[in-house]
Each structure stands twice: as C-alpha cells, then as structure tokens.
CSV table of C-alpha atoms (C1' of nucleotides) in Angstrom, one decimal:
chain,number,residue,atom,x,y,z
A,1,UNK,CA,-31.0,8.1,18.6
A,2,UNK,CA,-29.7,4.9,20.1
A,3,UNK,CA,-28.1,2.3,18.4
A,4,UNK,CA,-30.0,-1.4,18.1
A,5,UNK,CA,-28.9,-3.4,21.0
A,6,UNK,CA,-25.4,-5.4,20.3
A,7,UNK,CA,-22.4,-6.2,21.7
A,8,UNK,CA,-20.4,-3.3,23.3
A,9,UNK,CA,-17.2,-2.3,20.9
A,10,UNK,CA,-13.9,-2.8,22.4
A,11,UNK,CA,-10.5,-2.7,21.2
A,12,UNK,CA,-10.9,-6.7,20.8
A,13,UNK,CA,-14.0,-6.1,18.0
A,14,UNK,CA,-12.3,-3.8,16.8
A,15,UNK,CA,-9.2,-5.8,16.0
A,16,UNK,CA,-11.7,-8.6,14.7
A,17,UNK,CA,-13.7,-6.9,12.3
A,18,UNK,CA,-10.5,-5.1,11.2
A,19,UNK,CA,-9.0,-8.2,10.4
A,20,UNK,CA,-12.1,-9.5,8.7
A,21,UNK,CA,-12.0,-6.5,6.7
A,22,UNK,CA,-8.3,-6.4,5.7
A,23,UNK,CA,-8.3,-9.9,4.7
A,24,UNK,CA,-11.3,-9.7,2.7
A,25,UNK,CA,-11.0,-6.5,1.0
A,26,UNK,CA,-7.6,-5.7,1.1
A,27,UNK,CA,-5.8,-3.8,3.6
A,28,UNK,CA,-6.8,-0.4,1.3
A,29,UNK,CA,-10.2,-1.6,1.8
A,30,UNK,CA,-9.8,-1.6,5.3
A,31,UNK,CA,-11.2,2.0,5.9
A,32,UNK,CA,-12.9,3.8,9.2
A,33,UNK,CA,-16.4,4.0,7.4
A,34,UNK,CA,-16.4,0.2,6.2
A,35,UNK,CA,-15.1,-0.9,10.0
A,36,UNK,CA,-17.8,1.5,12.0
A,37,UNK,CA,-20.4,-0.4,9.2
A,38,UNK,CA,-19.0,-3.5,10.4
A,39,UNK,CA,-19.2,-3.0,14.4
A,40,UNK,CA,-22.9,-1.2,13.7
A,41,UNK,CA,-21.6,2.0,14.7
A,42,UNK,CA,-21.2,5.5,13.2
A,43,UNK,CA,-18.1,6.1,12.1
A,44,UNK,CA,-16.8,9.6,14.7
A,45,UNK,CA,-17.9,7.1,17.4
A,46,UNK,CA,-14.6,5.0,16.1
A,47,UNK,CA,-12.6,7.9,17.9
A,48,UNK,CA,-13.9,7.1,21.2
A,49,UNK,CA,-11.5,3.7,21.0
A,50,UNK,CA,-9.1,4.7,18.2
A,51,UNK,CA,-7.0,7.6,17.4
A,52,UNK,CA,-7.9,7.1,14.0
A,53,UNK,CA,-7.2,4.6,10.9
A,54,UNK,CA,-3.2,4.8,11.2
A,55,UNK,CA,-4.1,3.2,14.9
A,56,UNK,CA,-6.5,0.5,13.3
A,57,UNK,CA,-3.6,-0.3,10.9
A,58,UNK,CA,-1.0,-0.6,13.7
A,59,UNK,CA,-3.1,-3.1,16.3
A,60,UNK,CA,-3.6,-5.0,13.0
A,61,UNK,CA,0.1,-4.7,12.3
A,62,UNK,CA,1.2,-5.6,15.8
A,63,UNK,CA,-1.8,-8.4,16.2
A,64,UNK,CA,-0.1,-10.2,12.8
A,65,UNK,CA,3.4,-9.8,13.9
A,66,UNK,CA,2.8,-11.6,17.7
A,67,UNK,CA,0.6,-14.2,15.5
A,68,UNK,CA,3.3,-15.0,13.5
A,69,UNK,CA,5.7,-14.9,16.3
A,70,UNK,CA,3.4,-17.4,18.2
A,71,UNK,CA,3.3,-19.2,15.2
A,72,UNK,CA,6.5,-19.4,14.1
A,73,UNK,CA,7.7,-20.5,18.0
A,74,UNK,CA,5.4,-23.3,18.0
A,75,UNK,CA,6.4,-24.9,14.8
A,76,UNK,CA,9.7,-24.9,15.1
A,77,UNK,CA,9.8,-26.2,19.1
A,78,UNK,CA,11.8,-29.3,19.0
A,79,UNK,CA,13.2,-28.7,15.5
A,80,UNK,CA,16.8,-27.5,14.7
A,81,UNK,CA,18.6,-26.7,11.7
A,82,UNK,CA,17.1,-27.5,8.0
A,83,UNK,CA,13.7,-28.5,10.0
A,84,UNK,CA,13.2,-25.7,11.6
A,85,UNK,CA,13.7,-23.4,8.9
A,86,UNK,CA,12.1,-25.2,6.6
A,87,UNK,CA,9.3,-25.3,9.3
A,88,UNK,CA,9.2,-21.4,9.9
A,89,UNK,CA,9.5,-20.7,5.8
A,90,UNK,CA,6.3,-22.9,5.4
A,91,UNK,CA,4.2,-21.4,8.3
A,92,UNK,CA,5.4,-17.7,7.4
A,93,UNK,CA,4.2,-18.2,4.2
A,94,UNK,CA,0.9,-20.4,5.1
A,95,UNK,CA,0.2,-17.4,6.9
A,96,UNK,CA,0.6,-15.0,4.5
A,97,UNK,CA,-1.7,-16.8,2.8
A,98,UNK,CA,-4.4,-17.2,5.2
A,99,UNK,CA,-4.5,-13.4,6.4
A,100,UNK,CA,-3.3,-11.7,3.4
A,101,UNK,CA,-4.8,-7.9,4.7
A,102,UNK,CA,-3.2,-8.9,7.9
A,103,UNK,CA,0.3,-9.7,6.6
A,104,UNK,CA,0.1,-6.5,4.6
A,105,UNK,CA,-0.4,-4.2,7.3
A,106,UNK,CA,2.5,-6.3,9.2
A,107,UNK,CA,4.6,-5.0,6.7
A,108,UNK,CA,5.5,-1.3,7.5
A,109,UNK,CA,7.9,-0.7,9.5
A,110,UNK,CA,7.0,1.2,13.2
A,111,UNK,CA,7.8,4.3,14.1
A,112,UNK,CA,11.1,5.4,16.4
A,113,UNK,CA,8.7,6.1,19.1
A,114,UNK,CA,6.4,3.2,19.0
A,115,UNK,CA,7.7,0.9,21.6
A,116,UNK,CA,5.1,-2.1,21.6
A,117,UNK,CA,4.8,-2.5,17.7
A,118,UNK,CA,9.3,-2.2,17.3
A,119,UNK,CA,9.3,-5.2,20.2
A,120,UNK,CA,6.7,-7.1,18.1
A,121,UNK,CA,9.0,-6.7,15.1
A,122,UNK,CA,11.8,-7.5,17.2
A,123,UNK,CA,10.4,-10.7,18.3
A,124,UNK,CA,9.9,-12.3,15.3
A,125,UNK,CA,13.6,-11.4,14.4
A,126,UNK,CA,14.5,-12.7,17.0
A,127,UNK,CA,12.7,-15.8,16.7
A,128,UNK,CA,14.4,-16.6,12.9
A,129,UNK,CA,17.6,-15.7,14.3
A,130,UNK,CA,17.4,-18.0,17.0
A,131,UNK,CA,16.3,-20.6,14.2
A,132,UNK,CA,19.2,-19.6,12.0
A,133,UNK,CA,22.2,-19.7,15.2
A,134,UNK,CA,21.7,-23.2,14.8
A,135,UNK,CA,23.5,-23.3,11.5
A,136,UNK,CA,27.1,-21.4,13.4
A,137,UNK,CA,27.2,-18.2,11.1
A,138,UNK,CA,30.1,-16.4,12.4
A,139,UNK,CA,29.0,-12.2,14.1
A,140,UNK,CA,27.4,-10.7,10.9
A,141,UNK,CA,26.3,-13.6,8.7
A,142,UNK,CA,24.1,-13.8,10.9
A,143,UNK,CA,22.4,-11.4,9.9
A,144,UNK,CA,23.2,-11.3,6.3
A,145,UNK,CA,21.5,-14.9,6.8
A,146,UNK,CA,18.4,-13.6,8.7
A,147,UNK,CA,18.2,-10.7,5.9
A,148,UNK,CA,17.8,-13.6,3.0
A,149,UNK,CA,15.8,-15.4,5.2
A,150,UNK,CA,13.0,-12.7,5.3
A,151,UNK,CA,13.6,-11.1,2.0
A,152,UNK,CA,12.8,-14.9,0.5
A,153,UNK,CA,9.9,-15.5,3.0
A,154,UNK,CA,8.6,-12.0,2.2
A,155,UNK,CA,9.1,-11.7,-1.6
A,156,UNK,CA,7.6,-14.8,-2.1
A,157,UNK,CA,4.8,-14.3,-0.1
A,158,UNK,CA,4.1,-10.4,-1.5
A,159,UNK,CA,4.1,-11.8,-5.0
A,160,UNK,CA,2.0,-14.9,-4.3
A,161,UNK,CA,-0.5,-12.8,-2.3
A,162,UNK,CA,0.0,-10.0,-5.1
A,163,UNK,CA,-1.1,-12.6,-7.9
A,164,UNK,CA,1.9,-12.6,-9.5
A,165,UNK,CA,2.4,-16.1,-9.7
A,166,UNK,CA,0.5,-16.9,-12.6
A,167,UNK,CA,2.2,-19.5,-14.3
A,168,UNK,CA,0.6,-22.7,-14.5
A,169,UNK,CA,3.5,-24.6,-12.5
A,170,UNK,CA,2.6,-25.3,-9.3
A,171,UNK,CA,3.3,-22.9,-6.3
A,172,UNK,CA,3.4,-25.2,-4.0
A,173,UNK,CA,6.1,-26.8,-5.8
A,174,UNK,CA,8.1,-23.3,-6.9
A,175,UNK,CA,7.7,-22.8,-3.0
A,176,UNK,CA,9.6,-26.1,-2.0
A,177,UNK,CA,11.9,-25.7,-4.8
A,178,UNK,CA,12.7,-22.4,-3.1
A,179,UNK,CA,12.9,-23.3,0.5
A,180,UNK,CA,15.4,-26.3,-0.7
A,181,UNK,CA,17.5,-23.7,-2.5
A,182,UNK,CA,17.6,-21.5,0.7
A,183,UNK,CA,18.8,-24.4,2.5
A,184,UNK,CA,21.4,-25.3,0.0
A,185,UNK,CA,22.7,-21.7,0.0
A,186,UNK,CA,22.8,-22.0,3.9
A,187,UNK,CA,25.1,-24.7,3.8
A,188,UNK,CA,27.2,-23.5,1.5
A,189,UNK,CA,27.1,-20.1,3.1
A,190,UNK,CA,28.0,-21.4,6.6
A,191,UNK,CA,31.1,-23.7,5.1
A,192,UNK,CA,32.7,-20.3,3.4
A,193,UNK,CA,32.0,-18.5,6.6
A,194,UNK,CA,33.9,-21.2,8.6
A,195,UNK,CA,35.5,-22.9,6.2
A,196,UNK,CA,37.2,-26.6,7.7
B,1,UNK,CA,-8.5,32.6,-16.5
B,2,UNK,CA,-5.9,31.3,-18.4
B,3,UNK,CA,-3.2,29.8,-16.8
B,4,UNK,CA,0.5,31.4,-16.6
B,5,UNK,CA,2.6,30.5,-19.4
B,6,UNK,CA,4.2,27.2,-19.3
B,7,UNK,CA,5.1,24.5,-21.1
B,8,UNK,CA,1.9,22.3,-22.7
B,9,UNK,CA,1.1,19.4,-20.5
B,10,UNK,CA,1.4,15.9,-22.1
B,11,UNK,CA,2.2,12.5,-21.5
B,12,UNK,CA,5.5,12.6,-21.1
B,13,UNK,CA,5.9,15.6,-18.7
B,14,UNK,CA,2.6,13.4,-16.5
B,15,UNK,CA,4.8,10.6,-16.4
B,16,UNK,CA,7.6,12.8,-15.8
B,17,UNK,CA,6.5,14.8,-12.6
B,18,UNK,CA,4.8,11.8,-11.2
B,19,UNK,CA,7.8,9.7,-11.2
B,20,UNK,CA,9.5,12.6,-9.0
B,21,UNK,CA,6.4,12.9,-6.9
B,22,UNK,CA,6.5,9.2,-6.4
B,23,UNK,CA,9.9,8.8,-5.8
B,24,UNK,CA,10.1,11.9,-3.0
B,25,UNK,CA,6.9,11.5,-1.4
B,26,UNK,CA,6.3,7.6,-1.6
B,27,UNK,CA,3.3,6.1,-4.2
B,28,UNK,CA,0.8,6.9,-2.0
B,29,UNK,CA,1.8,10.5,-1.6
B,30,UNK,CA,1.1,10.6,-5.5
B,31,UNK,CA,-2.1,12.4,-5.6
B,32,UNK,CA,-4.4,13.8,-8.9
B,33,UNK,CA,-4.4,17.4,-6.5
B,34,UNK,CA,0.0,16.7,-6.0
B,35,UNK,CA,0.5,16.2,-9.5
B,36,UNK,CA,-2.0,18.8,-10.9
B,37,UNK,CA,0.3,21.5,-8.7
B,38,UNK,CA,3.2,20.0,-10.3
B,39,UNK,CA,2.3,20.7,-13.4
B,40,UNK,CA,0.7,23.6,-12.5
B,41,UNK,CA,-2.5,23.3,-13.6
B,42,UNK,CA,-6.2,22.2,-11.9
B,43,UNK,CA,-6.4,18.8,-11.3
B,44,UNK,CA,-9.7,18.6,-13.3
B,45,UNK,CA,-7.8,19.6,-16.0
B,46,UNK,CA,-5.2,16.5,-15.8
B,47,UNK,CA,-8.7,14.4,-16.4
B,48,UNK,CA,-8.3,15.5,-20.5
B,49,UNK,CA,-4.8,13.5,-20.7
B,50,UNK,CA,-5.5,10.2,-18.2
B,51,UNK,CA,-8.1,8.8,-17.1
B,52,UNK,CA,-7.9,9.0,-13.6
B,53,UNK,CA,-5.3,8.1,-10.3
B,54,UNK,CA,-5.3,4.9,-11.6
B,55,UNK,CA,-4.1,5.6,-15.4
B,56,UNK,CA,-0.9,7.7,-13.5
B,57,UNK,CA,-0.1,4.7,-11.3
B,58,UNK,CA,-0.6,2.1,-14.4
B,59,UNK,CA,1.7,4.6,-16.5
B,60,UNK,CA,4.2,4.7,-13.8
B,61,UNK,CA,4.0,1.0,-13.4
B,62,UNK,CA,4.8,0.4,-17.6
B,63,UNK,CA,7.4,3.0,-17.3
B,64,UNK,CA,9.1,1.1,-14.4
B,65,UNK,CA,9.1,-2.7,-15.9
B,66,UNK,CA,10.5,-1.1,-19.4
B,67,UNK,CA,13.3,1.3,-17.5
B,68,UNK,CA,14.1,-1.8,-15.4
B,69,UNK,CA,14.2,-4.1,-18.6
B,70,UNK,CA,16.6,-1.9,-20.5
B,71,UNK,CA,18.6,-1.6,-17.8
B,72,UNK,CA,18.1,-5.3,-16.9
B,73,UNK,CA,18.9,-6.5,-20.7
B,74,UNK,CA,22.0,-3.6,-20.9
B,75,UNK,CA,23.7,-5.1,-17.3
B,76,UNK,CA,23.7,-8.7,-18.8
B,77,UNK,CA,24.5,-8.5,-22.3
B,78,UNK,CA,28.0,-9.8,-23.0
B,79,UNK,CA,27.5,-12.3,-19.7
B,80,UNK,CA,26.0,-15.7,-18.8
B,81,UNK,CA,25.6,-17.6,-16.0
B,82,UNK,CA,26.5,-16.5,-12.7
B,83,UNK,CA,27.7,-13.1,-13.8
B,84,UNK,CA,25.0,-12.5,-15.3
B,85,UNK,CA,22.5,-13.2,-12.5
B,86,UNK,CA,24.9,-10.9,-10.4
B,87,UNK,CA,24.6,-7.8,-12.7
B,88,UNK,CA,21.1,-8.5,-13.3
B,89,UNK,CA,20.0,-8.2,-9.5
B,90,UNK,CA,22.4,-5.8,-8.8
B,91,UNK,CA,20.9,-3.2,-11.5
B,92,UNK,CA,17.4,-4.8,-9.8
B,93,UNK,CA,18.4,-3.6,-6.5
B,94,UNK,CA,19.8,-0.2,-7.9
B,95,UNK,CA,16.8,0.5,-9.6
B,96,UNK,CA,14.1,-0.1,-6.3
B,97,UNK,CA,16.7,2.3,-4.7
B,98,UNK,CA,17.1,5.1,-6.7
B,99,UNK,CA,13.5,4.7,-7.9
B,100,UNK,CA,11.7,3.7,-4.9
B,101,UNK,CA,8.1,5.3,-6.2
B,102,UNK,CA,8.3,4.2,-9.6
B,103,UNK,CA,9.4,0.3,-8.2
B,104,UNK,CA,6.6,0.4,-6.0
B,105,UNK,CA,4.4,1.2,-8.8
B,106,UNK,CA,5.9,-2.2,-11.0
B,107,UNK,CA,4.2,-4.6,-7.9
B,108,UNK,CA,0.4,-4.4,-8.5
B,109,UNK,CA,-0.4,-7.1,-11.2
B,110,UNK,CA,-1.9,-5.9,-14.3
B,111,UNK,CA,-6.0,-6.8,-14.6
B,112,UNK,CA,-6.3,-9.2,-17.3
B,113,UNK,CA,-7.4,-7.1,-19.9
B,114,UNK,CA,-4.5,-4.7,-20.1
B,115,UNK,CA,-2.2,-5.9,-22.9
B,116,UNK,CA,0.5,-3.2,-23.0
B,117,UNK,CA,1.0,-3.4,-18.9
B,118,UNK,CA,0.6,-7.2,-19.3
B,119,UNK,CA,3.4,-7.1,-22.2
B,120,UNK,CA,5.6,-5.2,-20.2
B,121,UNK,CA,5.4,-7.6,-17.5
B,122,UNK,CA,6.3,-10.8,-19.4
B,123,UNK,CA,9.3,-8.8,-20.7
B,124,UNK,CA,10.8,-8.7,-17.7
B,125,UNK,CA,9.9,-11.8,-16.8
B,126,UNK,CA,11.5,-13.2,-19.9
B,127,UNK,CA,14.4,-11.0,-19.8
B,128,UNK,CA,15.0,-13.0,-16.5
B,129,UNK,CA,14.3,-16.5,-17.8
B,130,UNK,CA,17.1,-15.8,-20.3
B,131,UNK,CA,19.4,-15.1,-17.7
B,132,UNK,CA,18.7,-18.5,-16.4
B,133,UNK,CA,18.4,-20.4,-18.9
B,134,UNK,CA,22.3,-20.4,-19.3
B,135,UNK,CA,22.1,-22.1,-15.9
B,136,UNK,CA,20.4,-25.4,-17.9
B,137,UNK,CA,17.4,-26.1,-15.9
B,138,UNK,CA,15.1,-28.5,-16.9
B,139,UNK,CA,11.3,-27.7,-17.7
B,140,UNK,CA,9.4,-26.6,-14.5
B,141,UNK,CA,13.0,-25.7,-12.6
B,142,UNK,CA,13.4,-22.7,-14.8
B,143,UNK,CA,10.0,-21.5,-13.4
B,144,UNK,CA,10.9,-22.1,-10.0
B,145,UNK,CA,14.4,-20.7,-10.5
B,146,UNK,CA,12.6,-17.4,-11.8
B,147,UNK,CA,10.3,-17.2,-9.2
B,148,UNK,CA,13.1,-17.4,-6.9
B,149,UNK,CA,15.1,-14.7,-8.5
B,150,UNK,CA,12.3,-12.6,-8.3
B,151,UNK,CA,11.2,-13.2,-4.8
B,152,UNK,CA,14.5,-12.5,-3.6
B,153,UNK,CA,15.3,-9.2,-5.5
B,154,UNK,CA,11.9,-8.2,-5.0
B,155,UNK,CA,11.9,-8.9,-0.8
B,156,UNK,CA,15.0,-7.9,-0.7
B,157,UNK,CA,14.5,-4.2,-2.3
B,158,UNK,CA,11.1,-4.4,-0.7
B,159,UNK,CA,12.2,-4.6,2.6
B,160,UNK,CA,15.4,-1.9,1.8
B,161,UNK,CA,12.9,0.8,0.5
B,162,UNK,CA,10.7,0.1,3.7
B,163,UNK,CA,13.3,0.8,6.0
B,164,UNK,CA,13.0,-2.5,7.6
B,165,UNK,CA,16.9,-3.2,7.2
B,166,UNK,CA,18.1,-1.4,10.4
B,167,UNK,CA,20.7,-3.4,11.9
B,168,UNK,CA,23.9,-1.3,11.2
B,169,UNK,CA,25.4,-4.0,9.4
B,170,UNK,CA,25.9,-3.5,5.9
B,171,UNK,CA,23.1,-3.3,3.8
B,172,UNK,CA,25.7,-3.6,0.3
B,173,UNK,CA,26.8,-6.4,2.6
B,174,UNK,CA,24.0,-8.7,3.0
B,175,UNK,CA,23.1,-8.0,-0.7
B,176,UNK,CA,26.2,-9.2,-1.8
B,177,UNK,CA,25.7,-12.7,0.4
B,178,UNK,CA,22.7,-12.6,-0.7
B,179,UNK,CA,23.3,-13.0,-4.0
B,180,UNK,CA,26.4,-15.7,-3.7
B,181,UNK,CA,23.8,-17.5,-1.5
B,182,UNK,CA,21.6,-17.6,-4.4
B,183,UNK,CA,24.2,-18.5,-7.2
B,184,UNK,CA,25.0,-21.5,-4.8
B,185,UNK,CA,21.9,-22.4,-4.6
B,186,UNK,CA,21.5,-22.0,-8.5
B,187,UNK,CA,24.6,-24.7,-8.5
B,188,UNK,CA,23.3,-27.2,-6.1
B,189,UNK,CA,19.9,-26.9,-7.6
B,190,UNK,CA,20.4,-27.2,-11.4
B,191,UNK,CA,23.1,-30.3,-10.6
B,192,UNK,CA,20.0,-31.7,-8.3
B,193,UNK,CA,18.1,-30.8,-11.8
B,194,UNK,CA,20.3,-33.2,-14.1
B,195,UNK,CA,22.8,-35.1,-12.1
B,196,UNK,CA,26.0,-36.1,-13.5
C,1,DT,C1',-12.6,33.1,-41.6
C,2,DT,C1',-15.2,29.7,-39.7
C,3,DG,C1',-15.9,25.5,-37.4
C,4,DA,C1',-14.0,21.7,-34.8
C,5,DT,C1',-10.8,20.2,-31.5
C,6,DT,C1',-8.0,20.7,-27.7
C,7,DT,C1',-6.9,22.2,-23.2
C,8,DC,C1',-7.8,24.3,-19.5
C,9,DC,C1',-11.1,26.4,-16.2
C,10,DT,C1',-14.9,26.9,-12.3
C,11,DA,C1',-18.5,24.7,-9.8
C,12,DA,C1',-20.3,20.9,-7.8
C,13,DT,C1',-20.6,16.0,-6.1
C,14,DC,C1',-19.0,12.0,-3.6
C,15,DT,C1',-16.1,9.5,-0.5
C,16,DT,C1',-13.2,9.1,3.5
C,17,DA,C1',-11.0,10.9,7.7
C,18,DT,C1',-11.6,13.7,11.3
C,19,DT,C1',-13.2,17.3,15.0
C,20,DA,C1',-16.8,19.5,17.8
C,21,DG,C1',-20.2,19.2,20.7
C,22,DG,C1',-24.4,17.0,22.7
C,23,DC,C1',-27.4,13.3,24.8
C,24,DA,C1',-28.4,9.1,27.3
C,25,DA,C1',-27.1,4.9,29.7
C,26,DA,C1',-24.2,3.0,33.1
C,27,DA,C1',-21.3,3.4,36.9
C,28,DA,C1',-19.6,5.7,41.0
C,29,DC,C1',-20.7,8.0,44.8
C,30,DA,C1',-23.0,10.4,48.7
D,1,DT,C1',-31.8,6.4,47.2
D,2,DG,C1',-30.7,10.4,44.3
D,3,DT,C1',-26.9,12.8,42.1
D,4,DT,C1',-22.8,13.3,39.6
D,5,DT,C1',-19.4,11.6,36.6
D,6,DT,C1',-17.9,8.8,33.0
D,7,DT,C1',-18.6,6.3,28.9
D,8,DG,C1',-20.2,5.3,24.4
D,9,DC,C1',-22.5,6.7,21.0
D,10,DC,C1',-24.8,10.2,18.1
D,11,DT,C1',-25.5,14.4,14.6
D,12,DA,C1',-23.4,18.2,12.4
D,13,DA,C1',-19.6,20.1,10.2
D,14,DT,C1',-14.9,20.6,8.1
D,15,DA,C1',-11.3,19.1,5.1
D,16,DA,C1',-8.9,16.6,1.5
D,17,DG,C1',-9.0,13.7,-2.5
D,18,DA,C1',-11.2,12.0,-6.9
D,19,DT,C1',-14.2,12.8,-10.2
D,20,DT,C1',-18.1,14.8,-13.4
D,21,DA,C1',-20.5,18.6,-15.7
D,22,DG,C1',-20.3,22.2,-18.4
D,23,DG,C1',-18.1,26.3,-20.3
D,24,DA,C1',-14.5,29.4,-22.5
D,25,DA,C1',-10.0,30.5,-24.7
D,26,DA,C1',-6.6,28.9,-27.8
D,27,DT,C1',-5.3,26.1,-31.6
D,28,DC,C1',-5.9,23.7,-35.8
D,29,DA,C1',-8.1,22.4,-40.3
D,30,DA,C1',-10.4,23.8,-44.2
DNA sequence: TTGATTTCCTAATCTTATTAGGCAAAAACA
DNA sequence: TGTTTTTGCCTAATAAGATTAGGAAATCAA
C-alpha cells in the first residue's frame, strides 16, 4: 500500500525532523520509529537513506558543529581579543540553548575513520583558537587556553541545558559573571606566560 | 531450577557490579540483561530489589555525589582558599577519571520529588560553597563563583572522559592551567566583589 | 510444623533497531 | 513507444532490552 501523497524524504528532511525531534524530546528521544512517524514513513524505509540511528545521530552531530562554526565566525568578524571571546562564549552558549538535542548530539566525539564529522570538530577548534591567538599565548597555552575555553563554554552549557541551575540567581548573570572571570584568567594567564 | 550457589543478591552487591559495568562499558552499556549476568541471575529477578533501569542509574547517581563528597570534604579539610579550590577540583577530576560510569551517572538532575538524590545533590553543592566562601564573596557572587567551579570541573572532566582532549599536549597540563586560570580569576573577581 | 515472606524462575509482552524480500512509481533507455 | 532499471516505500520477521505475570523453592516467624 502506498503512502498518502507528501513530500519525497531526503537526507535534508531527514536532518530536519531529526532536529525537531532532538530538540524537543531530547536527543534519547530522538529514535528511528519517532523520526519515520515524523517524515510519514515506515520505519525499515529509514534504511533506504540512513545506515541506521548512529548515522541520524552523526548528520545531526556534524549539522550542529558547522552551525556553530558558522555561527561562531560570523560573530566574532571584526572583533578581536576580549570581544571576540566574549562574543563566541555568548553565541556558543545561546546556542546550546536554542538547539539543546542538537548540541547534545554535537558532543561525542567522531570516530578515527570519520573524516567529514573529525574536520567539523576541527573547525570549530580551529575557529576559538584563532579567537584565542589574539591574546599571544606562547606554543602550548594555547591550547591549554582553548581547553578552558571549551570546558567553560561546555560545562556551563551541559548543566544549564541539564537543569542544573536551579538557584534562583539569575543565569544570565552567573553567565556574565563567568565569561568576565574567563577573561580575567586570560589576562592573567597570558602575562605569566610572557611575563614583561 | 534453582540457581548455582552464590552469594545472595542485595543492594550493595547491585550497586556494586553496576558501578564496574558502568565504569568498563560506559552508562549506557549498563543494561537490566548486563547486570542480571553480572550477578548471575535472570534479569526479572533483579525487578524484586530495584525498580527498574532507572532505580540502578538513580542508585549509581547517589552513590557518585556521596563518594565524590567524602572525597571532596576529605581533600579540603585542613585548607582554605586557593589550596583548597586546588585539592577540591583536583580530587573532582580524579574522581570523573577513575569513575567515568559512576560520574556520568551524577549529571542527570534529580525529578523534584526525590529527596534522598536531591539531598545528595545540595551536599555537594554546599561542600563547594564552603570552599568558596573563604574566598569572601558577596551575596549572589558566591552563586556565580559556584557555578563556575562547577562548570569548569564538570566540562573539563566531561570533555576528558569523552575523549575529546586529543591534542598530545598534556592533558595533567591544561588541568593544572586550568585551575590557576580559575584561582586568578577567583582573585580578580572577589576584589571586583568588594574593592579595597 | 505451618504459614508468610523472600528470592528467584519461566513465559510472555512491548518497544526499538534492524534485515530480508517484494511491489509500484519514476526514470532511463531502446 | 514499450521495456528495463532504479528508487522509495512497504510488510514480515528477527533480535535485544525492559518489564509484567505468575509460580515454585528456600527462608523466616510463630
């Protein structure tokens, strides 16, 4: 029996219910029966487009990660230094935010063989690192900086998505608070790593 | 047919066997059927001491916040200030990375109506504040200064135990910048607190 | 010893992921 | 144009995990 007339499923629906699904329900609601339900298809007929729900998780994770790449570029064109990090923390973590299932999935880390979801992690590195030069960390500070930078952007976001944050102070403000203090450290950081 | 002789199942041995089965195989690799075999029984059986998957994650989860508050309470006793902010997210780290399962299982926020998971979750929490408090924040900057310590330990050791970490710079490394970044940022941001 | 409780079992159900194999529409081709 | 191939979807079936129902042996209380 045929299916009612509706749009043809491509990886692009796919990507778009998925999404729709993760950020609503959670990225453990985000399963192959709810997503066929979703597209009005039966759920084997999935298979024809997807190797299964591992794949559904990775276009999702890979689809967040060049988001926030794009997103992260944009803000911080034209900014340098504290603006631009401040600029990056706020839209990682507006982000977060706004696609919760979507930032979950971004989170894993690919495997050795998966080429196109390692450069999308890559890129975003990338992008804070080039964010963080600005601030003349000496060969691995660098990257000790980069590591605080997403450890802070990432635990705060994980525990504000996860509810955690249930204190009656404003998150906004504990947010601000934070992103100051990551500054401050930065500074400091960058005078003991060239010190003069 | 009666089961080969072995030791009763209870409680403890549960909590027991599914800490190593979440630590080894990761907290979704914790499973009523993986468990069950641990203990080597049926897994319908394990339904006469919890109350489901759910009751072994929340047991897990209670276990984890009161191991890392012991060990969280034993670091720091006999310190203040910046010492003891060091030792406390030292033993934080150590704990994510020895018990990777079990500190995945602390994350999920309790549902309101769970007093004991709840309970175990302020202790921490307040465990934590104490540690600050020595740093003489005023009001609402203890709030953010404990939101910051957590979002840092727990995006740091979040991202560790993910594997995300690959560059072969130290990992012991960053953490340790990591934390003096934070401890200077403590400074700045409690003399930004009360000036003079 | 008897009766209740505990602890475990088998059998069965339900959900989710997945494979196998088939049919019909659309597209490619002769 | 008719024919063949491909595509996109389907039903049926398998497998793993969580869970419920209901029963029997072992243990405990009286």
């Amino acid at each position: 029996m045929r299916q009612a007339a509706s749009v043809k499923v491509d990886l692009g629906r796919i990507r778009q219910e998925a999404s729709g699904l993760a950020n609503r329900f959670g990225i453990d609601g985000l399963s192959m029966n709810a997503l066929a339900e979703a597209l009005n298809i039966r759920p084997p007929s999935l298979y024809a487009h997807v190797s299964g729900i591992g794949e559904v998780k990775r276009l999702l994770a890979i689809q967040g990660l060049e988001e926030l790449d794009r997103t992260a570029t944009r803000v911080t064109i034209g900014k340098s230094g504290r603006d631009a990090v401040r600029a990056l923390l706020v839209a990682y973590r507006a982000f977060a935010g706004k696609n919760p299932g979507v930032y979950a999935a971004t989170i894993p880390t690919p495997p050795r063989d998966d080429k196109e979801w390692q450069t999308a992690v890559d890129r975003i590195n990338e992008t804070c690192r080039a964010v963080l030069q600005s601030y003349g960390f000496s060969g691995q500070d660098i990257i000790h900086a980069l590591r605080g930078l997403r450890s802070l952007a990432h635990g705060f976001a994980s525990l504000e998505t996860a509810g955690a944050l249930k204190n009656p102070v404003s998150r906004d403000e504990s947010f601000t608070w934070l992103v100051d203090a990551f500054l401050a450290a930065l500074d400091t950081m960058a005078l003991r790593s060239k010190p003069g």
